[in-house]
PDB file of C-alpha atoms in Angstrom:
ATOM      1  CA  ASP A1424     -20.856  12.012   2.244  1.00 59.00           C
ATOM      2  CA  ALA A1425     -18.646  10.562   4.779  1.00 64.00           C
ATOM      3  CA  GLY A1426     -18.543  12.848   7.485  1.00 91.00           C
ATOM      4  CA  ILE A1427     -15.025  14.488   6.092  1.00 96.00           C
ATOM      5  CA  THR A1428     -13.110  17.769   5.574  1.00 97.00           C
ATOM      6  CA  GLN A1429     -10.060  19.054   5.186  1.00 98.00           C
ATOM      7  CA  SER A1430      -8.463  22.941   4.691  1.00 97.00           C
ATOM      8  CA  PRO A1431      -7.652  23.639   2.800  1.00 98.00           C
ATOM      9  CA  ARG A1432      -8.071  22.762   0.012  1.00 97.00           C
ATOM     10  CA  HIS A1433      -5.879  23.931  -2.526  1.00 97.00           C
ATOM     11  CA  LYS A1434      -2.298  26.183  -1.168  1.00 97.00           C
ATOM     12  CA  VAL A1435       0.314  27.649  -2.964  1.00 98.00           C
ATOM     13  CA  THR A1436       3.498  28.184  -0.384  1.00 97.00           C
ATOM     14  CA  GLU A1437       7.721  28.602  -0.326  1.00 97.00           C
ATOM     15  CA  THR A1438      10.260  26.158  -0.607  1.00 97.00           C
ATOM     16  CA  GLY A1439      11.209  26.279   4.177  1.00 97.00           C
ATOM     17  CA  THR A1440       8.036  27.298   4.969  1.00 96.00           C
ATOM     18  CA  PRO A1441       6.099  25.698   7.731  1.00 96.00           C
ATOM     19  CA  VAL A1442       2.530  24.076   6.135  1.00 97.00           C
ATOM     20  CA  THR A1443      -0.608  22.400   8.092  1.00 98.00           C
ATOM     21  CA  LEU A1444      -3.457  21.110   6.512  1.00 98.00           C
ATOM     22  CA  ARG A1445      -6.036  20.062   8.890  1.00 98.00           C
ATOM     23  CA  CYS A1446      -8.772  16.894   8.217  1.00 98.00           C
ATOM     24  CA  HIS A1447     -12.203  17.238  10.073  1.00 98.00           C
ATOM     25  CA  GLN A1448     -14.529  13.744  10.975  1.00 97.00           C
ATOM     26  CA  THR A1449     -17.537  14.381  12.743  1.00 95.00           C
ATOM     27  CA  GLU A1450     -18.245  11.053  12.660  1.00 88.00           C
ATOM     28  CA  ASN A1451     -16.114   9.711  15.182  1.00 91.00           C
ATOM     29  CA  HIS A1452     -14.046   6.731  14.614  1.00 94.00           C
ATOM     30  CA  ARG A1453     -10.926   5.882  15.980  1.00 94.00           C
ATOM     31  CA  TYR A1454      -8.568   5.444  12.833  1.00 94.00           C
ATOM     32  CA  MET A1455      -7.591   8.858  10.435  1.00 96.00           C
ATOM     33  CA  TYR A1456      -4.788   8.909   8.367  1.00 97.00           C
ATOM     34  CA  TRP A1457      -2.795  10.472   6.228  1.00 98.00           C
ATOM     35  CA  TYR A1458      -1.954   9.356   2.776  1.00 97.00           C
ATOM     36  CA  ARG A1459       0.059  11.507  -0.547  1.00 97.00           C
ATOM     37  CA  GLN A1460      -0.993  10.798  -3.749  1.00 96.00           C
ATOM     38  CA  ASP A1461       1.459  11.292  -6.704  1.00 94.00           C
ATOM     39  CA  PRO A1462       1.466  10.309 -10.785  1.00 87.00           C
ATOM     40  CA  GLY A1463       2.419   6.539 -10.969  1.00 80.00           C
ATOM     41  CA  HIS A1464       2.150   5.791  -7.605  1.00 83.00           C
ATOM     42  CA  GLY A1465      -0.551   4.325  -5.182  1.00 83.00           C
ATOM     43  CA  LEU A1466      -1.909   7.115  -2.052  1.00 93.00           C
ATOM     44  CA  ARG A1467       0.761   6.171   0.309  1.00 95.00           C
ATOM     45  CA  LEU A1468       0.236   6.400   4.092  1.00 95.00           C
ATOM     46  CA  ILE A1469       2.325   8.551   5.055  1.00 97.00           C
ATOM     47  CA  HIS A1470       0.855   9.204   8.694  1.00 97.00           C
ATOM     48  CA  TYR A1471      -2.116   7.194  11.125  1.00 96.00           C
ATOM     49  CA  SER A1472      -3.683   8.083  14.649  1.00 96.00           C
ATOM     50  CA  TYR A1473      -5.513   5.394  15.944  1.00 94.00           C
ATOM     51  CA  GLY A1474      -6.900   7.387  19.169  1.00 93.00           C
ATOM     52  CA  VAL A1475      -6.264  10.781  20.902  1.00 95.00           C
ATOM     53  CA  LYS A1476      -2.580  11.084  20.770  1.00 93.00           C
ATOM     54  CA  ASP A1477      -2.346   8.406  19.640  1.00 95.00           C
ATOM     55  CA  THR A1478       0.041   7.912  15.975  1.00 96.00           C
ATOM     56  CA  ASP A1479       2.626   6.494  13.874  1.00 94.00           C
ATOM     57  CA  LYS A1480       4.223   6.259  11.197  1.00 95.00           C
ATOM     58  CA  GLY A1481       3.856   5.096   7.552  1.00 93.00           C
ATOM     59  CA  GLU A1482       5.611   5.105   4.895  1.00 91.00           C
ATOM     60  CA  VAL A1483       6.763   7.751   3.719  1.00 95.00           C
ATOM     61  CA  SER A1484       7.472  10.060   7.521  1.00 96.00           C
ATOM     62  CA  ASP A1485       9.366  12.163   6.585  1.00 96.00           C
ATOM     63  CA  GLY A1486       9.415  14.863   6.609  1.00 96.00           C
ATOM     64  CA  TYR A1487       6.215  15.255   8.121  1.00 98.00           C
ATOM     65  CA  SER A1488       4.233  15.144  11.521  1.00 97.00           C
ATOM     66  CA  VAL A1489       1.200  14.989  12.952  1.00 98.00           C
ATOM     67  CA  SER A1490      -0.867  15.843  16.345  1.00 97.00           C
ATOM     68  CA  ARG A1491      -4.233  14.879  16.950  1.00 97.00           C
ATOM     69  CA  SER A1492      -5.720  16.631  19.979  1.00 96.00           C
ATOM     70  CA  LYS A1493      -9.135  15.602  19.816  1.00 96.00           C
ATOM     71  CA  THR A1494     -10.921  12.204  18.017  1.00 96.00           C
ATOM     72  CA  GLU A1495     -12.335  14.636  15.292  1.00 96.00           C
ATOM     73  CA  ASP A1496      -9.734  16.867  13.915  1.00 97.00           C
ATOM     74  CA  PHE A1497      -5.924  15.237  13.351  1.00 98.00           C
ATOM     75  CA  LEU A1498      -3.995  17.628  11.875  1.00 98.00           C
ATOM     76  CA  LEU A1499      -0.410  16.964   9.023  1.00 98.00           C
ATOM     77  CA  THR A1500       2.148  19.051   9.483  1.00 98.00           C
ATOM     78  CA  LEU A1501       5.435  19.993   6.991  1.00 97.00           C
ATOM     79  CA  GLU A1502       7.971  21.909   9.245  1.00 93.00           C
ATOM     80  CA  SER A1503       9.977  23.435   6.026  1.00 96.00           C
ATOM     81  CA  ALA A1504       8.221  22.010   3.541  1.00 97.00           C
ATOM     82  CA  THR A1505      10.540  20.953   0.113  1.00 97.00           C
ATOM     83  CA  SER A1506       9.312  21.205  -3.782  1.00 97.00           C
ATOM     84  CA  SER A1507       9.332  17.139  -3.024  1.00 96.00           C
ATOM     85  CA  GLN A1508       6.108  17.611  -1.630  1.00 98.00           C
ATOM     86  CA  THR A1509       4.425  19.013  -3.949  1.00 97.00           C
ATOM     87  CA  SER A1510       1.327  16.315  -3.860  1.00 97.00           C
ATOM     88  CA  VAL A1511      -2.149  16.063  -3.488  1.00 97.00           C
ATOM     89  CA  TYR A1512      -2.979  15.167   0.022  1.00 98.00           C
ATOM     90  CA  PHE A1513      -5.616  12.417   1.135  1.00 98.00           C
ATOM     91  CA  CYS A1514      -7.161  11.564   5.037  1.00 98.00           C
ATOM     92  CA  ALA A1515      -9.135   9.154   5.422  1.00 97.00           C
ATOM     93  CA  ILE A1516     -11.364   7.316   8.383  1.00 95.00           C
ATOM     94  CA  SER A1517     -12.080   3.691   8.689  1.00 91.00           C
ATOM     95  CA  PRO A1518     -14.881   2.260  10.199  1.00 87.00           C
ATOM     96  CA  GLY A1519     -14.082  -1.076   9.413  1.00 82.00           C
ATOM     97  CA  ASN A1520     -11.144  -2.183   7.464  1.00 83.00           C
ATOM     98  CA  GLU A1521     -12.482  -0.347   4.222  1.00 89.00           C
ATOM     99  CA  GLN A1522     -11.614   4.050   4.433  1.00 93.00           C
ATOM    100  CA  PHE A1523     -13.415   6.445   3.723  1.00 95.00           C
ATOM    101  CA  PHE A1524     -11.842   9.711   2.220  1.00 97.00           C
ATOM    102  CA  GLY A1525     -12.294  13.410   2.725  1.00 97.00           C
ATOM    103  CA  PRO A1526     -11.736  16.024  -1.016  1.00 97.00           C
ATOM    104  CA  GLY A1527      -8.085  16.275  -0.565  1.00 97.00           C
ATOM    105  CA  THR A1528      -6.382  19.508  -0.459  1.00 98.00           C
ATOM    106  CA  ARG A1529      -3.976  20.198  -3.324  1.00 97.00           C
ATOM    107  CA  LEU A1530      -0.137  22.142  -2.022  1.00 98.00           C
ATOM    108  CA  THR A1531       1.733  23.193  -4.526  1.00 97.00           C
ATOM    109  CA  VAL A1532       5.559  23.674  -3.066  1.00 97.00           C
ATOM    110  CA  LEU A1533       7.279  26.719  -5.281  1.00 96.00           C
TER     111      LEU A1533
ATOM    112  CA  ARG B 672       8.238  -5.694  -5.478  1.00 71.00           C
ATOM    113  CA  LYS B 673       5.190  -3.164  -5.064  1.00 81.00           C
ATOM    114  CA  GLU B 674       2.756  -5.124  -2.649  1.00 87.00           C
ATOM    115  CA  VAL B 675      -0.048  -4.178  -5.155  1.00 92.00           C
ATOM    116  CA  GLU B 676       0.539  -4.200  -8.820  1.00 94.00           C
ATOM    117  CA  GLN B 677      -2.550  -2.954 -11.084  1.00 93.00           C
ATOM    118  CA  ASP B 678      -1.925  -2.562 -15.443  1.00 90.00           C
ATOM    119  CA  PRO B 679      -2.087   1.265 -15.438  1.00 90.00           C
ATOM    120  CA  GLY B 680      -3.885   0.888 -18.663  1.00 90.00           C
ATOM    121  CA  PRO B 681      -5.626   2.782 -20.150  1.00 94.00           C
ATOM    122  CA  PHE B 682      -9.338   0.652 -20.995  1.00 96.00           C
ATOM    123  CA  ASN B 683     -10.252   1.862 -24.214  1.00 96.00           C
ATOM    124  CA  VAL B 684     -14.010   0.367 -24.775  1.00 97.00           C
ATOM    125  CA  PRO B 685     -17.265   1.211 -26.506  1.00 97.00           C
ATOM    126  CA  GLU B 686     -20.572   1.793 -24.760  1.00 98.00           C
ATOM    127  CA  GLY B 687     -22.265  -1.150 -23.819  1.00 97.00           C
ATOM    128  CA  ALA B 688     -19.127  -3.058 -23.661  1.00 97.00           C
ATOM    129  CA  THR B 689     -17.454  -5.207 -21.335  1.00 97.00           C
ATOM    130  CA  VAL B 690     -14.060  -4.366 -19.580  1.00 97.00           C
ATOM    131  CA  ALA B 691     -11.879  -6.322 -17.357  1.00 97.00           C
ATOM    132  CA  PHE B 692      -8.697  -6.096 -15.640  1.00 96.00           C
ATOM    133  CA  ASN B 693      -6.587  -8.051 -13.044  1.00 95.00           C
ATOM    134  CA  CYS B 694      -5.146  -6.391 -10.016  1.00 95.00           C
ATOM    135  CA  THR B 695      -1.949  -9.319  -7.915  1.00 96.00           C
ATOM    136  CA  TYR B 696      -0.936  -9.073  -4.737  1.00 94.00           C
ATOM    137  CA  SER B 697       2.309  -9.851  -3.322  1.00 92.00           C
ATOM    138  CA  ASN B 698       1.599 -10.748   0.230  1.00 88.00           C
ATOM    139  CA  SER B 699      -0.038 -13.652   0.431  1.00 88.00           C
ATOM    140  CA  ALA B 700      -1.763 -13.215   4.629  1.00 86.00           C
ATOM    141  CA  SER B 701      -4.017 -10.385   3.311  1.00 87.00           C
ATOM    142  CA  GLN B 702      -7.339 -10.272   4.603  1.00 86.00           C
ATOM    143  CA  SER B 703      -9.522  -7.768   2.767  1.00 91.00           C
ATOM    144  CA  PHE B 704      -9.874  -7.136  -1.357  1.00 94.00           C
ATOM    145  CA  PHE B 705     -11.117  -3.756  -2.407  1.00 95.00           C
ATOM    146  CA  TRP B 706     -12.146  -1.541  -5.546  1.00 97.00           C
ATOM    147  CA  TYR B 707     -12.254   2.232  -5.312  1.00 97.00           C
ATOM    148  CA  ARG B 708     -13.529   4.095  -8.821  1.00 98.00           C
ATOM    149  CA  GLN B 709     -11.428   7.912  -8.362  1.00 97.00           C
ATOM    150  CA  ASP B 710     -12.318  10.386 -10.539  1.00 96.00           C
ATOM    151  CA  CYS B 711      -9.744  13.165 -11.640  1.00 92.00           C
ATOM    152  CA  ARG B 712      -9.313  15.868  -9.035  1.00 88.00           C
ATOM    153  CA  LYS B 713     -11.191  14.050  -6.759  1.00 95.00           C
ATOM    154  CA  GLU B 714     -10.691  11.343  -3.471  1.00 97.00           C
ATOM    155  CA  PRO B 715     -10.925   7.747  -4.256  1.00 97.00           C
ATOM    156  CA  LYS B 716     -14.588   7.240  -3.439  1.00 97.00           C
ATOM    157  CA  LEU B 717     -15.287   2.619  -2.289  1.00 96.00           C
ATOM    158  CA  LEU B 718     -16.855   0.437  -4.951  1.00 97.00           C
ATOM    159  CA  MET B 719     -16.995  -2.676  -3.876  1.00 96.00           C
ATOM    160  CA  SER B 720     -15.322  -4.877  -1.088  1.00 93.00           C
ATOM    161  CA  VAL B 721     -13.721  -8.231  -2.510  1.00 94.00           C
ATOM    162  CA  TYR B 722     -15.277 -11.001  -0.884  1.00 86.00           C
ATOM    163  CA  SER B 723     -14.225 -14.269  -1.496  1.00 87.00           C
ATOM    164  CA  SER B 724     -17.006 -16.227  -3.721  1.00 87.00           C
ATOM    165  CA  GLY B 725     -16.537 -13.208  -5.895  1.00 88.00           C
ATOM    166  CA  ASN B 726     -19.358 -10.802  -5.529  1.00 93.00           C
ATOM    167  CA  GLU B 727     -21.864  -8.717  -8.080  1.00 94.00           C
ATOM    168  CA  ASP B 728     -23.094  -5.131  -7.353  1.00 94.00           C
ATOM    169  CA  GLY B 729     -25.083  -4.522 -10.306  1.00 96.00           C
ATOM    170  CA  ARG B 730     -22.722  -4.801 -13.453  1.00 97.00           C
ATOM    171  CA  PHE B 731     -20.188  -4.848 -11.059  1.00 97.00           C
ATOM    172  CA  THR B 732     -18.650  -8.676 -10.804  1.00 97.00           C
ATOM    173  CA  ALA B 733     -15.614  -8.794  -8.328  1.00 97.00           C
ATOM    174  CA  GLN B 734     -12.829 -12.317  -7.900  1.00 96.00           C
ATOM    175  CA  LEU B 735     -10.788 -13.431  -5.860  1.00 95.00           C
ATOM    176  CA  ASN B 736      -8.004 -15.532  -6.544  1.00 94.00           C
ATOM    177  CA  ARG B 737      -6.262 -16.762  -3.230  1.00 93.00           C
ATOM    178  CA  ALA B 738      -3.980 -19.066  -4.838  1.00 93.00           C
ATOM    179  CA  SER B 739      -2.949 -17.186  -7.927  1.00 94.00           C
ATOM    180  CA  GLN B 740      -2.939 -13.195  -5.654  1.00 94.00           C
ATOM    181  CA  TYR B 741      -5.061 -12.007  -7.522  1.00 94.00           C
ATOM    182  CA  ILE B 742      -8.752  -9.988  -7.209  1.00 96.00           C
ATOM    183  CA  SER B 743     -10.340  -8.432 -10.684  1.00 96.00           C
ATOM    184  CA  LEU B 744     -12.870  -6.494 -11.700  1.00 97.00           C
ATOM    185  CA  LEU B 745     -15.337  -7.292 -14.354  1.00 97.00           C
ATOM    186  CA  ILE B 746     -17.771  -4.120 -15.428  1.00 98.00           C
ATOM    187  CA  ARG B 747     -21.081  -5.033 -17.477  1.00 98.00           C
ATOM    188  CA  ASP B 748     -22.424  -3.087 -20.402  1.00 98.00           C
ATOM    189  CA  SER B 749     -20.260   0.064 -19.088  1.00 98.00           C
ATOM    190  CA  LYS B 750     -21.474   3.699 -19.035  1.00 98.00           C
ATOM    191  CA  LEU B 751     -19.640   6.661 -20.347  1.00 97.00           C
ATOM    192  CA  SER B 752     -19.920   7.699 -16.898  1.00 97.00           C
ATOM    193  CA  ASP B 753     -17.844   4.398 -16.103  1.00 98.00           C
ATOM    194  CA  SER B 754     -14.719   5.952 -16.952  1.00 98.00           C
ATOM    195  CA  ALA B 755     -12.884   6.834 -14.415  1.00 97.00           C
ATOM    196  CA  THR B 756      -9.335   5.375 -12.473  1.00 96.00           C
ATOM    197  CA  TYR B 757     -10.673   1.930 -10.162  1.00 97.00           C
ATOM    198  CA  LEU B 758      -7.851   1.391  -7.795  1.00 96.00           C
ATOM    199  CA  CYS B 759      -6.695  -2.615  -6.513  1.00 96.00           C
ATOM    200  CA  VAL B 760      -6.679  -2.249  -1.984  1.00 95.00           C
ATOM    201  CA  VAL B 761      -5.415  -4.598   0.007  1.00 93.00           C
ATOM    202  CA  ASN B 762      -5.647  -4.632   4.099  1.00 89.00           C
ATOM    203  CA  ILE B 763      -2.832  -6.938   4.275  1.00 76.00           C
ATOM    204  CA  LEU B 764      -2.365  -7.522   7.898  1.00 69.00           C
ATOM    205  CA  ASN B 765      -6.238  -7.069   8.607  1.00 64.00           C
ATOM    206  CA  ASP B 766      -4.338  -4.142  11.287  1.00 71.00           C
ATOM    207  CA  TYR B 767      -6.350  -0.945   9.382  1.00 76.00           C
ATOM    208  CA  LYS B 768      -3.837  -0.167   6.919  1.00 83.00           C
ATOM    209  CA  LEU B 769      -4.028  -0.516   3.222  1.00 90.00           C
ATOM    210  CA  SER B 770      -2.023  -1.107   0.214  1.00 91.00           C
ATOM    211  CA  PHE B 771      -2.822   0.426  -2.913  1.00 93.00           C
ATOM    212  CA  GLY B 772      -2.601   0.240  -6.384  1.00 93.00           C
ATOM    213  CA  ALA B 773      -1.961   3.340  -8.643  1.00 93.00           C
ATOM    214  CA  GLY B 774      -4.884   2.349 -10.543  1.00 94.00           C
ATOM    215  CA  THR B 775      -6.023   1.531 -13.637  1.00 96.00           C
ATOM    216  CA  THR B 776      -7.554   3.870 -16.246  1.00 96.00           C
ATOM    217  CA  VAL B 777     -10.812   3.066 -17.915  1.00 97.00           C
ATOM    218  CA  THR B 778     -12.390   5.525 -20.689  1.00 97.00           C
ATOM    219  CA  VAL B 779     -15.638   4.773 -22.118  1.00 97.00           C
ATOM    220  CA  ARG B 780     -16.806   6.369 -25.490  1.00 96.00           C
ATOM    221  CA  ALA B 781     -19.459   6.870 -26.799  1.00 95.00           C
TER     222      ALA B 781
END
């Protein structure tokens, strides 16, 4: 068990509403990541963090923002959800070159 | 061109059979290589790292061919529980970011 939790695990929301997903780790690792996974695609990096208040964009960051005010929490916000953001979202931590994933959040935007 | 490409399969094999599949990567500067396993509707889990000399973990053998820029995974004596999607993962610049293939699906039948 990698000590990562995500909340909520499932969410259905409507287009145009803000949504925040939370990732919590108990491992005190510096690096945390948010990915989305869609059929036919590998996991695609949205944003990542390399420390408290230190974040950077990934390959699919448009429409998403993140915040990391504490080592253990990494928040992903969809400011105004769109149907194209319907996906499964995974958070990950990285003790080294490998990464360990949380259980995922299944988000549906209607 | 995608950074990491995999044959999506599916590879349907009987119990006890050997199955092998490859993954190609585009960036010759890639440093670290991994195979992850993902069960349906679950998070990816690290199966094994891939070392330059090749490595084995029980029934699983991973090989790296830097000249041809591919890694392989071989599963011997397949079990029903090996049914999953196997993700090829590459660390491109040794900078704590990973690139994921879309996965190869393996189904082991009784």
